[in-house]
Short mmCIF file of C-alpha atoms in Angstrom, two decimals:
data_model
loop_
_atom_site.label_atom_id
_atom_site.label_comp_id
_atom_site.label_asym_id
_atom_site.label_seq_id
_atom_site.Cartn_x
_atom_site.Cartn_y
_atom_site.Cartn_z
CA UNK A 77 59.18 -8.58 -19.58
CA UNK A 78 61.28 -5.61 -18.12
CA UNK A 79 59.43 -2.72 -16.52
CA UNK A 80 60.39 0.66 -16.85
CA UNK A 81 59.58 3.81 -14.45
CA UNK A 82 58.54 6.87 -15.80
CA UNK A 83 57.63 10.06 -14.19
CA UNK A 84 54.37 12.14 -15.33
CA UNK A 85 53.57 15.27 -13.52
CA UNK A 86 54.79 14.36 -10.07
CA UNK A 87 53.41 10.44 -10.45
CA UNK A 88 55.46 7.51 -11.38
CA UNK A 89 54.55 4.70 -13.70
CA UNK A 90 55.27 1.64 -14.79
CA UNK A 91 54.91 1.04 -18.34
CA UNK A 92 56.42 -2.08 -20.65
CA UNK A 93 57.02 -1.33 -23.69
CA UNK A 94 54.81 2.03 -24.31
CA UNK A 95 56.60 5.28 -24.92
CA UNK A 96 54.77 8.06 -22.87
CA UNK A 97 54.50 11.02 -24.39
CA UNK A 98 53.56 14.68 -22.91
CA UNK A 99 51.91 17.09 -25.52
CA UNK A 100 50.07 20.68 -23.94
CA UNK A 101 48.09 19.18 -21.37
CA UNK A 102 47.32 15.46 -23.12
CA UNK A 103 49.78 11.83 -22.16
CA UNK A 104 50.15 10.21 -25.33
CA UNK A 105 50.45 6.77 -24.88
CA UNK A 106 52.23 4.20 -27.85
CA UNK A 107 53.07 1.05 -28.08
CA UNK A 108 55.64 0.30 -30.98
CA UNK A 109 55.26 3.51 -32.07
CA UNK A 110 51.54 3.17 -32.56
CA UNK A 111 49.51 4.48 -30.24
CA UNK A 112 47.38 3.19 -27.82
CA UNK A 113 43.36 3.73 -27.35
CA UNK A 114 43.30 6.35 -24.32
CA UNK A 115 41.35 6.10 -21.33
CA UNK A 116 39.87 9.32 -19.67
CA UNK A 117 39.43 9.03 -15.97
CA UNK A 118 38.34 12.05 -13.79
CA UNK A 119 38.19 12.83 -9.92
CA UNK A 120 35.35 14.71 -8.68
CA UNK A 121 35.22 15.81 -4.55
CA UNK A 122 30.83 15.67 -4.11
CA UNK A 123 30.84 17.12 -0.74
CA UNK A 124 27.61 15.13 -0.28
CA UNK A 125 25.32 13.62 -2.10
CA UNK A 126 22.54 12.03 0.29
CA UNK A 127 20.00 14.83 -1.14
CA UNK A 128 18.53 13.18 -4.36
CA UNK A 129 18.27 16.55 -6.27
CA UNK A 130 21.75 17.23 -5.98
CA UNK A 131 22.44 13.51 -6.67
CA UNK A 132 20.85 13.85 -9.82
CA UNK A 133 22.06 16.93 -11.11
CA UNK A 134 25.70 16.06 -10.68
CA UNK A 135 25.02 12.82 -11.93
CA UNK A 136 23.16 14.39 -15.01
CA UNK A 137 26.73 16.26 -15.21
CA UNK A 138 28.63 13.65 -15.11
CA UNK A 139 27.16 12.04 -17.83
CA UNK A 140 27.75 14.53 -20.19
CA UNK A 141 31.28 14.34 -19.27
CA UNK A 142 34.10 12.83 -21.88
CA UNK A 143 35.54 10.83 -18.67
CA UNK A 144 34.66 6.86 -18.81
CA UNK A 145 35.39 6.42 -15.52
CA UNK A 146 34.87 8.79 -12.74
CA UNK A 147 35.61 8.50 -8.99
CA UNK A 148 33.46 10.18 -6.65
CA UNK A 149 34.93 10.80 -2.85
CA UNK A 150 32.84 12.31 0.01
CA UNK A 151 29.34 10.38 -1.25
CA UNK A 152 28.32 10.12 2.38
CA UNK A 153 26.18 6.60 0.28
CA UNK A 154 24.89 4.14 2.40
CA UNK A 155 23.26 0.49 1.57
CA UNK A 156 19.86 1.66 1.36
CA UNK A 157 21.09 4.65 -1.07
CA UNK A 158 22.30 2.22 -3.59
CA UNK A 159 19.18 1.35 -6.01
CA UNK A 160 18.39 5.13 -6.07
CA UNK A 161 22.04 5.88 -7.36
CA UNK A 162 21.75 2.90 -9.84
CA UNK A 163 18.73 3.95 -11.49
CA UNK A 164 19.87 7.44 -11.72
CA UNK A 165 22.75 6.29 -13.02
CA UNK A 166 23.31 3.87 -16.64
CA UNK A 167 26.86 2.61 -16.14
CA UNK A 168 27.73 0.48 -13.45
CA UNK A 169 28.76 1.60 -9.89
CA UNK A 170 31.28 0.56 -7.26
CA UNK A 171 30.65 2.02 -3.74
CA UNK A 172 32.41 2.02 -0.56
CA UNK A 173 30.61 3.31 1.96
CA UNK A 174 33.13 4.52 4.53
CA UNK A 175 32.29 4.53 8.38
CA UNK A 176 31.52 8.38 8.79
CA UNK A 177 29.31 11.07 7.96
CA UNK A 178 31.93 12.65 5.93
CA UNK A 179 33.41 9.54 3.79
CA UNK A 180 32.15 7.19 1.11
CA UNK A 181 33.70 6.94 -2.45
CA UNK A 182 32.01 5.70 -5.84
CA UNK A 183 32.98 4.61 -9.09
CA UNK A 184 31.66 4.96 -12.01
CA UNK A 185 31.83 3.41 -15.23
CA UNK A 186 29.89 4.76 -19.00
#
């Protein structure tokens, strides 16, 4: 298979056989000249969210989001925060902790 680089708003991608497309603000993605089911991923900076009412309010958010996968950075989670974020949450969750106060990222999936 040959790969071939294309460049999307400042990032670089490899695709095989896809043609990317750019229309307004959307990346059309086809394959053959069909396209391709899209993914929506979004980025969202928490600034914290050890307090469980703020937890649960974004996360509420979130949910009502189109995005099917969502990465979270500055969580400041721990292990014993965990089963708290998976009940308030229905999807499943990836964290990473960090080693500071001001670190931690989490993704989630609808």
């Amino acid at each position: 298979k040959q790969w071939y680089q294309r460049r999307v708003r400042g990032t670089t991608f490899l695709v095989n056989i896809i043609t990317i497309k750019q229309s307004q603000n959307l990346i059309i993605m086809e394959e053959n000249n069909r396209p391709m089911p899209s993914l929506r991923v979004g980025s969202f900076n928490c600034n914290g969210l050890g307090n469980r009412n703020k937890r649960d309010v974004v996360l509420r958010w979130l949910k009502n989001k189109p995005e099917e996968i969502i990465l979270l950075q500055e969580t400041h989670t721990t292990s014993s925060t965990e089963e708290d974020w998976k009940k308030s949450w229905d999807g499943e969750i990836l964290f990473n902790h960090g080693t500071s106060n001001s670190t931690g990222v989490n993704f989630l999936f609808k």
